[in-house]
Tab-separated table of C-alpha atoms and ligand atoms in Angstrom:
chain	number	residue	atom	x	y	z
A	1	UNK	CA	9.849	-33.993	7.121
A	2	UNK	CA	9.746	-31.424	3.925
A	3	UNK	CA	9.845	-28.058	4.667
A	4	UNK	CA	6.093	-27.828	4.089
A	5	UNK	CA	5.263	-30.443	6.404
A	6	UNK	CA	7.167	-28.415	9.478
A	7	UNK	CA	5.512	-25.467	8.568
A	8	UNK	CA	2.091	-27.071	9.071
A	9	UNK	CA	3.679	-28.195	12.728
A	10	UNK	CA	4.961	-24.433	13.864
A	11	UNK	CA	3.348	-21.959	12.392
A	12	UNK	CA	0.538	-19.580	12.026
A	13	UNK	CA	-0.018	-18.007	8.558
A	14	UNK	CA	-1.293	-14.172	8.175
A	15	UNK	CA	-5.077	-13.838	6.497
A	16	UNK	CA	-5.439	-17.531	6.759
A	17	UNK	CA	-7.801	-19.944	7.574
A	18	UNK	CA	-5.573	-23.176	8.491
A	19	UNK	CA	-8.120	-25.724	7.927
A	20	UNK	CA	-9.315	-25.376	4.866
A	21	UNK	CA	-6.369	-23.669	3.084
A	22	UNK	CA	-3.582	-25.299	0.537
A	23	UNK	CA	-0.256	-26.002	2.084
A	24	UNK	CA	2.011	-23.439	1.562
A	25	UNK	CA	4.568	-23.043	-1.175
A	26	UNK	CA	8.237	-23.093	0.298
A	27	UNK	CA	10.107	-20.521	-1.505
A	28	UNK	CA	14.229	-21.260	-1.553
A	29	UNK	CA	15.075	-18.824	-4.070
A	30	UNK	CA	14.252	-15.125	-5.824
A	31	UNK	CA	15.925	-13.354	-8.056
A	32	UNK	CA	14.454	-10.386	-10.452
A	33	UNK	CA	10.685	-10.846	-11.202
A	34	UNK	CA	11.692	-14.710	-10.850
A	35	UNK	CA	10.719	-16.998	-7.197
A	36	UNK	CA	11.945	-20.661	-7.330
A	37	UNK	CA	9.923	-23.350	-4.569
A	38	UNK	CA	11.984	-25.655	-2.959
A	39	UNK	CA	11.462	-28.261	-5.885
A	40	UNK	CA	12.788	-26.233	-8.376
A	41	UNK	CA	9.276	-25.018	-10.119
A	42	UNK	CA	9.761	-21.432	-11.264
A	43	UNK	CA	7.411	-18.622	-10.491
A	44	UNK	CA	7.030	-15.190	-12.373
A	45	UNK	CA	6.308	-12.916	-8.833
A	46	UNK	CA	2.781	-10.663	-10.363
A	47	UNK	CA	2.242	-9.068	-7.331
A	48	UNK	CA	5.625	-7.878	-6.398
A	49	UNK	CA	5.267	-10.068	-3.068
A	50	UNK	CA	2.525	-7.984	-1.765
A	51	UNK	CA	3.860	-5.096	-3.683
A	52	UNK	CA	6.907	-4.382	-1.379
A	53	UNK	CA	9.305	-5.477	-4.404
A	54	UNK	CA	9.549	-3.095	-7.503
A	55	UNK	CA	13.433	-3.784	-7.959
A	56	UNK	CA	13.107	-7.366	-8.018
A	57	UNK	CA	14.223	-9.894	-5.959
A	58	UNK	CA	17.614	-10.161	-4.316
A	59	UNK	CA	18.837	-7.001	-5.451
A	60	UNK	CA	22.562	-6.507	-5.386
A	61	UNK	CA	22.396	-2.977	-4.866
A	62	UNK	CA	20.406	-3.139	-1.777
A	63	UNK	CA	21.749	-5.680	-0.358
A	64	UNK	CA	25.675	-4.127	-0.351
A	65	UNK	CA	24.273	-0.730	1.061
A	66	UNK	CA	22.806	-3.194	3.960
A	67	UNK	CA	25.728	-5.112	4.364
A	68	UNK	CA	27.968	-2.375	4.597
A	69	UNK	CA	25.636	-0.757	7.199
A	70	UNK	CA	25.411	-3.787	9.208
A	71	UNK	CA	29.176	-3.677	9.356
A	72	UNK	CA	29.090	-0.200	10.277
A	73	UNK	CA	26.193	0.667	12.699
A	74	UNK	CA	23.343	-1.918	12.611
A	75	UNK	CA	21.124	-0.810	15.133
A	76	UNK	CA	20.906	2.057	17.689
A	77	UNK	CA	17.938	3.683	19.751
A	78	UNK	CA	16.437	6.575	18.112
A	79	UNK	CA	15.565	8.244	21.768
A	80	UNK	CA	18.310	10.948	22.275
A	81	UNK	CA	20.580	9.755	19.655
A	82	UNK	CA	20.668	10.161	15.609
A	83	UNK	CA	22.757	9.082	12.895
A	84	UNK	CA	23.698	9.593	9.104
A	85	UNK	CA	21.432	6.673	7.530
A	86	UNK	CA	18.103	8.365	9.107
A	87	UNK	CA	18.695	11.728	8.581
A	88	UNK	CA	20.141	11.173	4.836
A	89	UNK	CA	17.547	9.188	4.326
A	90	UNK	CA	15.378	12.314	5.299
A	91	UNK	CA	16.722	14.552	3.102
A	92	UNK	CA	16.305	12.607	0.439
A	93	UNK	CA	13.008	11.717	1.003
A	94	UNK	CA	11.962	15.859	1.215
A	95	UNK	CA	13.095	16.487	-2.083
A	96	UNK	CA	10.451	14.429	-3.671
A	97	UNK	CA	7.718	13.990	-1.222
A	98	UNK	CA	4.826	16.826	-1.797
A	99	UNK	CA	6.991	20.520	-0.922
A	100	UNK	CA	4.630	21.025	2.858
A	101	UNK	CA	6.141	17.665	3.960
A	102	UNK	CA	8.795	18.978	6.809
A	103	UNK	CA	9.176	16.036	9.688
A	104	UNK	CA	9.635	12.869	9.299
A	105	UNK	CA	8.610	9.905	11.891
A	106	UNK	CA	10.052	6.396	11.625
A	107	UNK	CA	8.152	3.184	12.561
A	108	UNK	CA	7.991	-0.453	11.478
A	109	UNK	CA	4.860	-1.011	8.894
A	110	UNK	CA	2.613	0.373	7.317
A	111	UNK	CA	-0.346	-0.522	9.965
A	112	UNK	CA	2.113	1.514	12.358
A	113	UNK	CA	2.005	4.288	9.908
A	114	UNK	CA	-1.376	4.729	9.613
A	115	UNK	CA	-1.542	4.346	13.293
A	116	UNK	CA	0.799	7.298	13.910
A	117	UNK	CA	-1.111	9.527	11.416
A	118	UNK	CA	-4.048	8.739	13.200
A	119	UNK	CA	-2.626	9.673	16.555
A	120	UNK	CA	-1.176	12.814	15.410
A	121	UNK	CA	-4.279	13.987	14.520
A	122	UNK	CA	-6.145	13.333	17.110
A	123	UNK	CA	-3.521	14.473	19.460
A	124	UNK	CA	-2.935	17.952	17.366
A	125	UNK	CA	-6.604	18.523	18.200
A	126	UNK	CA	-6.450	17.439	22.091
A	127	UNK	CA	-3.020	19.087	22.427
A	128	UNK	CA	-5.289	22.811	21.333
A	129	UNK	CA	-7.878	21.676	23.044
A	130	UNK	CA	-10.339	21.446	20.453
A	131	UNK	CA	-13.141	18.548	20.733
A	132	UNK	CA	-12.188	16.777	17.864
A	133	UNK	CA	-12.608	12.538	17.849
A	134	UNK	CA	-13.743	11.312	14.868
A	135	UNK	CA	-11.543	10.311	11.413
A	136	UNK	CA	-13.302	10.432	7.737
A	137	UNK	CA	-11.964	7.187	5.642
A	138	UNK	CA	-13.797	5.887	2.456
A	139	UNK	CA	-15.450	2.846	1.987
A	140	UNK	CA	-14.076	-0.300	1.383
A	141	UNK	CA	-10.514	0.959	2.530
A	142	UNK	CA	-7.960	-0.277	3.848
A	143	UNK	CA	-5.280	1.141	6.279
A	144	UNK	CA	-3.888	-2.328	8.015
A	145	UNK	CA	-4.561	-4.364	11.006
A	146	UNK	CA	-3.431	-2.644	13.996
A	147	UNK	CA	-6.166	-1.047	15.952
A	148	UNK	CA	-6.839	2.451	14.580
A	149	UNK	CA	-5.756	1.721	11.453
A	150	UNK	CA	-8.288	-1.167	11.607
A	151	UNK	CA	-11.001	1.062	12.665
A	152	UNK	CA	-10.275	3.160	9.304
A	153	UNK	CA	-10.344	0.143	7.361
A	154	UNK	CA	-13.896	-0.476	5.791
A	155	UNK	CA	-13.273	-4.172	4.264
A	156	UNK	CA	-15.644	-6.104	7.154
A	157	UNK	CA	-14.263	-9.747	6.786
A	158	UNK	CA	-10.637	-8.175	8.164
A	159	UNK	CA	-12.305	-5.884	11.148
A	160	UNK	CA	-16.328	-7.741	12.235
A	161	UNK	CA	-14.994	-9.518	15.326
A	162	UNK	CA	-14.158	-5.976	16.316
A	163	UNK	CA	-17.140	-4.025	15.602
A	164	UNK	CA	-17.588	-2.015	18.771
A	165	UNK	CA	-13.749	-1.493	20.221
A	166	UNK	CA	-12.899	0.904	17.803
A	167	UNK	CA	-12.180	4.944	17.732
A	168	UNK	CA	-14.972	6.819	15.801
A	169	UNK	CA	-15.084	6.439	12.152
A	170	UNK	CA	-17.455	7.567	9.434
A	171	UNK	CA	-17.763	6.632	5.728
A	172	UNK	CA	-17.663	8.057	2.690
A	173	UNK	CA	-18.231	6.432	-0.646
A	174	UNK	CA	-14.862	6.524	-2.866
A	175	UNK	CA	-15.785	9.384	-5.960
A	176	UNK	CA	-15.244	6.920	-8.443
A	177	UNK	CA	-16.883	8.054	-12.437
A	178	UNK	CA	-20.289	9.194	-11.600
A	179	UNK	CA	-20.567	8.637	-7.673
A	180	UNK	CA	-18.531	12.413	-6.644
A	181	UNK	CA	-21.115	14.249	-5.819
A	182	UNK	CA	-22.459	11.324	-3.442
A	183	UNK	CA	-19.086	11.440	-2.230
A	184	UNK	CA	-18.457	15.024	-1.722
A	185	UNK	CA	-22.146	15.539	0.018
A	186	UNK	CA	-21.271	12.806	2.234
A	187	UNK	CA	-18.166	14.739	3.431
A	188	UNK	CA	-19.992	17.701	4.364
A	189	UNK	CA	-22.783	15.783	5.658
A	190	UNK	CA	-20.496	13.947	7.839
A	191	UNK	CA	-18.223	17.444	8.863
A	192	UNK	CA	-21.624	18.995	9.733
A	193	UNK	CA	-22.399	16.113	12.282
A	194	UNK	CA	-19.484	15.157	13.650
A	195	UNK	CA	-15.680	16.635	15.350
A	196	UNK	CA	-14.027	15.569	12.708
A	197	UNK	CA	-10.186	15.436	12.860
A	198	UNK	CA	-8.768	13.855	10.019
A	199	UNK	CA	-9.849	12.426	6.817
A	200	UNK	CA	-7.390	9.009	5.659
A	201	UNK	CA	-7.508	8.291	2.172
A	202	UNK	CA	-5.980	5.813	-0.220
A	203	UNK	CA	-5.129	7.856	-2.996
A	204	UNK	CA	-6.588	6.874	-6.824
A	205	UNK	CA	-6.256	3.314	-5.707
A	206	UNK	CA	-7.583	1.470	-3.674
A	207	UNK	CA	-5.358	-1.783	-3.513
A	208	UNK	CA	-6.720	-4.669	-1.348
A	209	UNK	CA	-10.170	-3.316	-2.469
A	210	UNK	CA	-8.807	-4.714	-5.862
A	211	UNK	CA	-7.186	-1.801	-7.394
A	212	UNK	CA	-10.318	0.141	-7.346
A	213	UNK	CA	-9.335	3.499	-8.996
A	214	UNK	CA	-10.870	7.075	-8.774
A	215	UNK	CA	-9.723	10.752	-10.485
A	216	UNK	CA	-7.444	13.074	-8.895
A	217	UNK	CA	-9.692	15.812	-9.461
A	218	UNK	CA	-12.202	14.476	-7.391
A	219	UNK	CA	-9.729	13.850	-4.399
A	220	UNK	CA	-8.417	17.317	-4.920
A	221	UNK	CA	-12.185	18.727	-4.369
A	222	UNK	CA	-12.701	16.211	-1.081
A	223	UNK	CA	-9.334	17.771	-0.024
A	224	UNK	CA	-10.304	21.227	-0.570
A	225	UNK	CA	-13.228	20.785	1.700
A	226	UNK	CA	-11.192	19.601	4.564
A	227	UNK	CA	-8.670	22.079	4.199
A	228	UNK	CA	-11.642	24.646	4.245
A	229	UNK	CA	-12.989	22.753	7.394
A	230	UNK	CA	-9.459	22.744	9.149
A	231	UNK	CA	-9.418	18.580	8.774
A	232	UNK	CA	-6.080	16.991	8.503
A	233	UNK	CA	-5.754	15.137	5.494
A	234	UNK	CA	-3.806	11.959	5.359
A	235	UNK	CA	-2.288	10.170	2.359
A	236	UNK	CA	-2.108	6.485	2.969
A	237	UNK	CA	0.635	5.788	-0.060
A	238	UNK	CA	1.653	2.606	1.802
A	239	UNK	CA	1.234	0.876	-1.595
A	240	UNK	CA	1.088	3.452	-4.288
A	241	UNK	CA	4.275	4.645	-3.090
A	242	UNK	CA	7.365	4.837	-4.880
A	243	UNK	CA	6.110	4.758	-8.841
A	244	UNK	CA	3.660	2.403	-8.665
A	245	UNK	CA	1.229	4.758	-10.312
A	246	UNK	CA	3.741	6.412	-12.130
A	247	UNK	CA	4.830	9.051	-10.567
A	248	UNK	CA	6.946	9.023	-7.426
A	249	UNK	CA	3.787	9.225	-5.184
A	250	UNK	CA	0.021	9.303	-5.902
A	251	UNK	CA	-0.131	12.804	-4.543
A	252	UNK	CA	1.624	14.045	-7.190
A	253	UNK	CA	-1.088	14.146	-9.391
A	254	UNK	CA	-3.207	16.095	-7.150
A	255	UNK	CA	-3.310	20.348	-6.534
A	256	UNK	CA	-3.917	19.427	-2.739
A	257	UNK	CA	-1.221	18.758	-0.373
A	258	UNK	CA	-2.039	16.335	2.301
A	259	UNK	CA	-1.462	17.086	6.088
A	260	UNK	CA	0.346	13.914	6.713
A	261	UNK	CA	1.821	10.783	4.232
A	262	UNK	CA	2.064	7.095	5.293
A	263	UNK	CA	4.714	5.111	3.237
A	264	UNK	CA	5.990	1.204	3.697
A	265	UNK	CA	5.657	-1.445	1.441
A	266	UNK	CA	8.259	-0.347	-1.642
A	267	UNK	CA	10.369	1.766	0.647
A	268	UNK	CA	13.222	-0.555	1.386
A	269	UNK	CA	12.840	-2.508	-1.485
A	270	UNK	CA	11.281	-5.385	-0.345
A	271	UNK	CA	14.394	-5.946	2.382
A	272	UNK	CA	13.266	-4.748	5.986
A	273	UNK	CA	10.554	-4.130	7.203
A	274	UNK	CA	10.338	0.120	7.565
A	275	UNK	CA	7.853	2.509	7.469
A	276	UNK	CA	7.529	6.601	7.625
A	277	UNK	CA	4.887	8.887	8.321
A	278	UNK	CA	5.673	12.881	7.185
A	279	UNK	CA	3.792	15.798	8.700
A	280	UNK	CA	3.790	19.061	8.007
A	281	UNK	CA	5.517	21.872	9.971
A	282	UNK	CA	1.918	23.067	11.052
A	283	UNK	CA	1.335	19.457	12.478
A	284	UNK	CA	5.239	19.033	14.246
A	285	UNK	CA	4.078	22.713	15.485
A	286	UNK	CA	1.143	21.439	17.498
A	287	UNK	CA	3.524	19.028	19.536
A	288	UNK	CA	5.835	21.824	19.701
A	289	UNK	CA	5.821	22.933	23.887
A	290	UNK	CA	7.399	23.611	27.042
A	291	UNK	CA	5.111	20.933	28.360
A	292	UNK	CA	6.235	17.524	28.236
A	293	UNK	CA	2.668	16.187	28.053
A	294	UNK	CA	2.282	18.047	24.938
A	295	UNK	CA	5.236	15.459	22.959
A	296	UNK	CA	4.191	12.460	21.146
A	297	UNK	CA	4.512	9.567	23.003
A	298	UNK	CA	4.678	7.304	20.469
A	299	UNK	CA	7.775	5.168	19.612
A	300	UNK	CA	8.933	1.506	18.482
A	301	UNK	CA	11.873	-0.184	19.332
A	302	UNK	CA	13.309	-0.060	16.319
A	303	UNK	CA	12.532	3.649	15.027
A	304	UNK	CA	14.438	4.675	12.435
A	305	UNK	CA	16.795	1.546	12.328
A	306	UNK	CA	20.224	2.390	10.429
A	307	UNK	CA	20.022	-1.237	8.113
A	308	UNK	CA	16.408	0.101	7.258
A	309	UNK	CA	17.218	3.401	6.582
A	310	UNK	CA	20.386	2.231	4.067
A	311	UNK	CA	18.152	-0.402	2.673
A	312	UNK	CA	15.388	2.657	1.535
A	313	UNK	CA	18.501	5.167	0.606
A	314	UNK	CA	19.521	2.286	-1.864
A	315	UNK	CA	15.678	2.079	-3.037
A	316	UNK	CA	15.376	5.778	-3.499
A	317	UNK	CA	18.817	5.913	-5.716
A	318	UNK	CA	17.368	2.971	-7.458
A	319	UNK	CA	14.106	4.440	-8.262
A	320	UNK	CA	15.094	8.066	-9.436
A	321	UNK	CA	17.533	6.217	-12.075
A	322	UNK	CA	16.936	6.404	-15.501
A	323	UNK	CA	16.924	2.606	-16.117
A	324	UNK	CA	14.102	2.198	-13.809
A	325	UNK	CA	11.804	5.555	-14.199
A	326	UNK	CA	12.158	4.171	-18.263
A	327	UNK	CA	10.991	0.166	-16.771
A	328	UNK	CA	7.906	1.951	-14.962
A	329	UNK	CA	6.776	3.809	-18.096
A	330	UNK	CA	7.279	0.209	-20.175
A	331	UNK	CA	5.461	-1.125	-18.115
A	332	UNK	CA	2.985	0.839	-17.909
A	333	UNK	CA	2.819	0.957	-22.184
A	334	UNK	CA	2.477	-2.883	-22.261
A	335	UNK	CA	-0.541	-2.969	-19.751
A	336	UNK	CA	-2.255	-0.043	-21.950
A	337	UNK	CA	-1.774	-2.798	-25.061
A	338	UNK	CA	-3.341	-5.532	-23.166
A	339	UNK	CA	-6.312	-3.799	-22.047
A	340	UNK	CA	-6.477	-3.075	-26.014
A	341	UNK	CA	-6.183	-6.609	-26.509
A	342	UNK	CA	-8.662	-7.683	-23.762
A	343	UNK	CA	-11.277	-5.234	-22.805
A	344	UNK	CA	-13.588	-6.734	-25.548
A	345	UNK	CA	-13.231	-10.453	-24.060
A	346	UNK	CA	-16.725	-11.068	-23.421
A	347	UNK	CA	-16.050	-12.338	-19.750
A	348	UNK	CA	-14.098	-9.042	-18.552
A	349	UNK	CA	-16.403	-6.723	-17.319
A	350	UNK	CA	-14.071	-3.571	-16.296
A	351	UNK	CA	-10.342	-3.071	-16.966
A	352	UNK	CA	-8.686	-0.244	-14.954
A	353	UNK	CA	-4.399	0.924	-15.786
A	354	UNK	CA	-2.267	3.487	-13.470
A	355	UNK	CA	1.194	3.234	-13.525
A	356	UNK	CA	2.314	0.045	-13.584
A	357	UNK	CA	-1.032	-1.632	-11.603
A	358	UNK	CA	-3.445	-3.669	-14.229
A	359	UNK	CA	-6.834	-4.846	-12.831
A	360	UNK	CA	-9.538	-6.618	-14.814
A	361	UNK	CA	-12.757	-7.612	-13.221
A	362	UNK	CA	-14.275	-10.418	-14.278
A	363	UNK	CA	-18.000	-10.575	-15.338
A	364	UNK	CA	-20.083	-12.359	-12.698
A	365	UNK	CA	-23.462	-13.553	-13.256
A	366	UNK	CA	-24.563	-15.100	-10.065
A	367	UNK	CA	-23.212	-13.351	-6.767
A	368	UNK	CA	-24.036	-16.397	-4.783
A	369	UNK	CA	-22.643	-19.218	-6.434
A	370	UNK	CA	-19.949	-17.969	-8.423
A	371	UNK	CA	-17.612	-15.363	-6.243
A	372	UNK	CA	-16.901	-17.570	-3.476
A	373	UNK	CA	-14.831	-20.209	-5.493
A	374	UNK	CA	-14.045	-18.217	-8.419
A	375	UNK	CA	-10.869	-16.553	-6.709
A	376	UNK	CA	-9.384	-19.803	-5.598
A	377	UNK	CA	-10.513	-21.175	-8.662
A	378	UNK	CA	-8.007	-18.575	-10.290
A	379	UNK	CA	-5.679	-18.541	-7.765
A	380	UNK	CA	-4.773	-21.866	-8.312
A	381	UNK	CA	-4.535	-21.975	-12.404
A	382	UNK	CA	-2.180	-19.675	-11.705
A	383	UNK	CA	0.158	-21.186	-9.198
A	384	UNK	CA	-0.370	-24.165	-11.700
A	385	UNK	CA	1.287	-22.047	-14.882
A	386	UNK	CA	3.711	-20.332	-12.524
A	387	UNK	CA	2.912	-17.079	-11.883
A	388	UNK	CA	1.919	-15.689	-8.492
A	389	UNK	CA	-1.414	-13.357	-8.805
A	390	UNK	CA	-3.359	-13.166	-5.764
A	391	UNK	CA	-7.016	-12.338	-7.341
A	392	UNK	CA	-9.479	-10.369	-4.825
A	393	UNK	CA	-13.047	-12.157	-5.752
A	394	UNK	CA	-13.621	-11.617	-9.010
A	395	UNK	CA	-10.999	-9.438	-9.540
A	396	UNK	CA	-7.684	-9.932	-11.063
A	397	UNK	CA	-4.741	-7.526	-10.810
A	398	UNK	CA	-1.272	-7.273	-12.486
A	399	UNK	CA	1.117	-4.791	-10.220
A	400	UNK	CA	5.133	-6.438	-11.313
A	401	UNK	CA	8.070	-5.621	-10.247
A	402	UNK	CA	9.253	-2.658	-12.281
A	403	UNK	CA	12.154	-4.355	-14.035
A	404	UNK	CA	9.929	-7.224	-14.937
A	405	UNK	CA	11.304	-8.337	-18.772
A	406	UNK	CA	8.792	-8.009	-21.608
A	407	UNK	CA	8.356	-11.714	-22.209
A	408	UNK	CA	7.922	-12.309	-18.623
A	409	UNK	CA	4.662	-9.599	-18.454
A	410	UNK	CA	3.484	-11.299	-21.684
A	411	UNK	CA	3.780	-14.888	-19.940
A	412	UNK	CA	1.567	-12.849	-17.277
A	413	UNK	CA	-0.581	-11.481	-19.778
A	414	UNK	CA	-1.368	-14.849	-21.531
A	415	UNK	CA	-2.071	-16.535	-18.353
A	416	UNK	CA	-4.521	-14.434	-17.104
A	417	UNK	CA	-6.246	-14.246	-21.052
A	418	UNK	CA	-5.941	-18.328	-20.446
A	419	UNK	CA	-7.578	-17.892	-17.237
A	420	UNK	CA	-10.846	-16.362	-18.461
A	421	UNK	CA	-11.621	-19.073	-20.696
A	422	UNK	CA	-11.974	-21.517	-17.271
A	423	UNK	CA	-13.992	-19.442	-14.869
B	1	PLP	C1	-0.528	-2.940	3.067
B	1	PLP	C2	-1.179	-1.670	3.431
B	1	PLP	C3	-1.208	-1.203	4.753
B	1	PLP	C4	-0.678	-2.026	5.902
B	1	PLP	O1	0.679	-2.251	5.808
B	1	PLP	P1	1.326	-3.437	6.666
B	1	PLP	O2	2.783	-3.288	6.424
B	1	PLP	O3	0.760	-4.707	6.091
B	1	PLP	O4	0.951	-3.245	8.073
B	1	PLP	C5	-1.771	0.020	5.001
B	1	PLP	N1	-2.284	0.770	4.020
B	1	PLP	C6	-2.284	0.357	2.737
B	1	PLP	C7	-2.862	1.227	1.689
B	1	PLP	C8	-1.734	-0.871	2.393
B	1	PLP	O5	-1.756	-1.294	1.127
């Protein structure tokens, strides 16, 4: 039996529908911007493997630190006991993150993150005993699959079998060109009518919305009103994290500070699965008590886990190098040549660029007919030419691994400009 053929017998894929979906592709071998299947059929990796990759695959770097961690301390628990690779790893991670980020917490993914944010703030409120229950998150976002962070999420094919289960959550449309003020009186409608406690926000990108984008001065002014309204703010960077719009975090384009700041995905590289949420001292402060009932009882078994936290130390050295800031800003200069080259095409609608994420939306003229099979349509042309995009409807998006070569993004580049001549 091939590989593929025992996978059909065991398993259960994520965001799939088994009867109706391709076989999988067994991957044997990555290495770079490079995947190889099990027949030897190369693959140029688009999408950074769900974006948790910017260094490439099989990274030497990373995977010493990790060895030499496993051979020193691989795991211990995080309740009473600490140790260099998480509180290093801490450090480190202060002297970038926004300058009101003081306390770090550990968990697994970035669902987990999001669900810790979430908790915080509605515990901060309970803990002063202040009615506050209900979280602000925009439309169309989305914060994972665990159950608050579920609730947050607005994309309804991931969360309808759960309407009704869920903590209280109101929408707000995202302030992209021309729809702020809708956005901002929403906010203030919605603070007016409800306890709010915290507001969750991807920010300038919305990624499995399909890279939707939005201005960082219209986020500032949505964070200025919670701030004035004493709602804590909370930056879900699970995937804009770590350069991928350019600057270490999304935040840092902003004036605001956020409350609290979810990060996974690119954090370790691509290697183990990790994930952080930071809080303020303020937010720490509320948990802060002689009474036990007051702590956060939140925790996973393995918090803070030392092979993680070398694997993201390795990552962070990686990312603040020269080599690799210059690879994000190349990057970023050779998708701002092909929207040059391609924003006239007559079938591309909208072309959006941060960082190093592309996204072109393709012009649809029948909703009905067209979006359902156009995405698997592309999906599969590109699997065919061997590179791995994942479009979302009509919506393609380019977000590489950072040290991606130049002919490699061009192979890319060509692909999807082939691509647009068979939808
Ligand atoms: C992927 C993602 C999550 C969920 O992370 P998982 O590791 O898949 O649980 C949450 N928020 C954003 C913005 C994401 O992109």
């Amino acid at each position: 039996m091939s590989l593929t053929e025992k996978d059909q017998q065991y398993l259960w894929h994520p965001y799939t529908q088994h009867k109706t979906a391709a076989t999988p592709i067994a991957i044997s071998k990555g290495e770079a911007a490079l995947l190889w299947d099990e027949n030897g059929k190369e693959f140029i990796d688009a999408i950074a493997s769900w974006w948790v990759n910017p260094f490439g695959h099989s990274n030497r770097f990373i995977a010493d630190a990790i060895y030499k961690q496993l051979t020193t301390l691989e795991h211990v628990l995080f309740g009473g006991f600490t140790h260099e690779p998480a509180v290093l790893l801490a450090e480190k991670l202060m002297e970038i993150l926004p300058s009101n980020q003081q306390k770090i917490f550990f968990s697994d993914n970035g669902s987990t993150a999001v669900e810790v944010a979430i908790k915080v703030a509605l515990q901060y409120f309970y803990n002063k005993g202040e009615k506050r229950t209900t979280i602000i998150a925009f439309e169309n976002a989305f914060h994972g699959d665990t159950f608050a962070a579920m609730a947050a999420s607005g994309i309804s094919f991931y969360t309808q079998a759960f309407e009704g289960m869920f903590i209280d959550v109101v929408r707000i449309p995202l302030p992209t060109e021309g729809n702020e003020e809708a956005s901002f009186s929403a906010l203030r409608r919605h603070i007016k009518n409800h306890n709010v406690a915290g507001f969750i926000f991807e920010p300038l990108v919305q990624g499995a919305a399909g890279m939707v984008m939005y201005a960082p001065e219209a986020l500032d002014e949505l964070l200025k009103i919670c701030r004035e309204n004493k709602i804590i703010t909370i930056a879900d960077e699970v995937m804009t994290g770590f350069g991928k719009t350019g600057k270490n975090f999304a935040c840092d384009y902003l004036k605001q500070q956020p409350d609290a700041v979810c990060l996974s995905k690119a954090l370790t590289g691509g290697t183990i699965p990790m994930a952080i949420t930071t809080f303020t001292q303020e937010l720490f402060d509320g948990f802060y008590s002689e009474d036990i009932n007051k702590a956060l009882f939140h925790g996973h078994t393995f918090t803070a886990n030392p092979t993680g936290c070398a694997a993201a130390l390795a990552s962070l050295e990686l990312l603040q190098t020269e080599a690799m800031q210059e690879n994000i800003i190349r990057v970023n200069k050779r998708h701002l040549e092909f929207r040059q080259r391609i924003q006239d095409h007559p079938r591309v609608a909208v072309t959006r660029v941060l960082g190093v994420i592309f996204a072109l939306e393709i012009k649809i003229e029948n909703q009905e007919s067209y979006y359902g099979t156009m995405r698997n349509t592309l999906y599969d042309f590109f699997i065919e030419n061997g590179v791995i995009l994942r479009p979302v409807g009509n919506i393609v998006y380019i977000l590489p691994p950072y040290i991606i070569s130049d002919a490699q993004l061009e192979k890319v580049y060509q692909i999807v400009e082939q691509a647009l001549e068979i939808v």
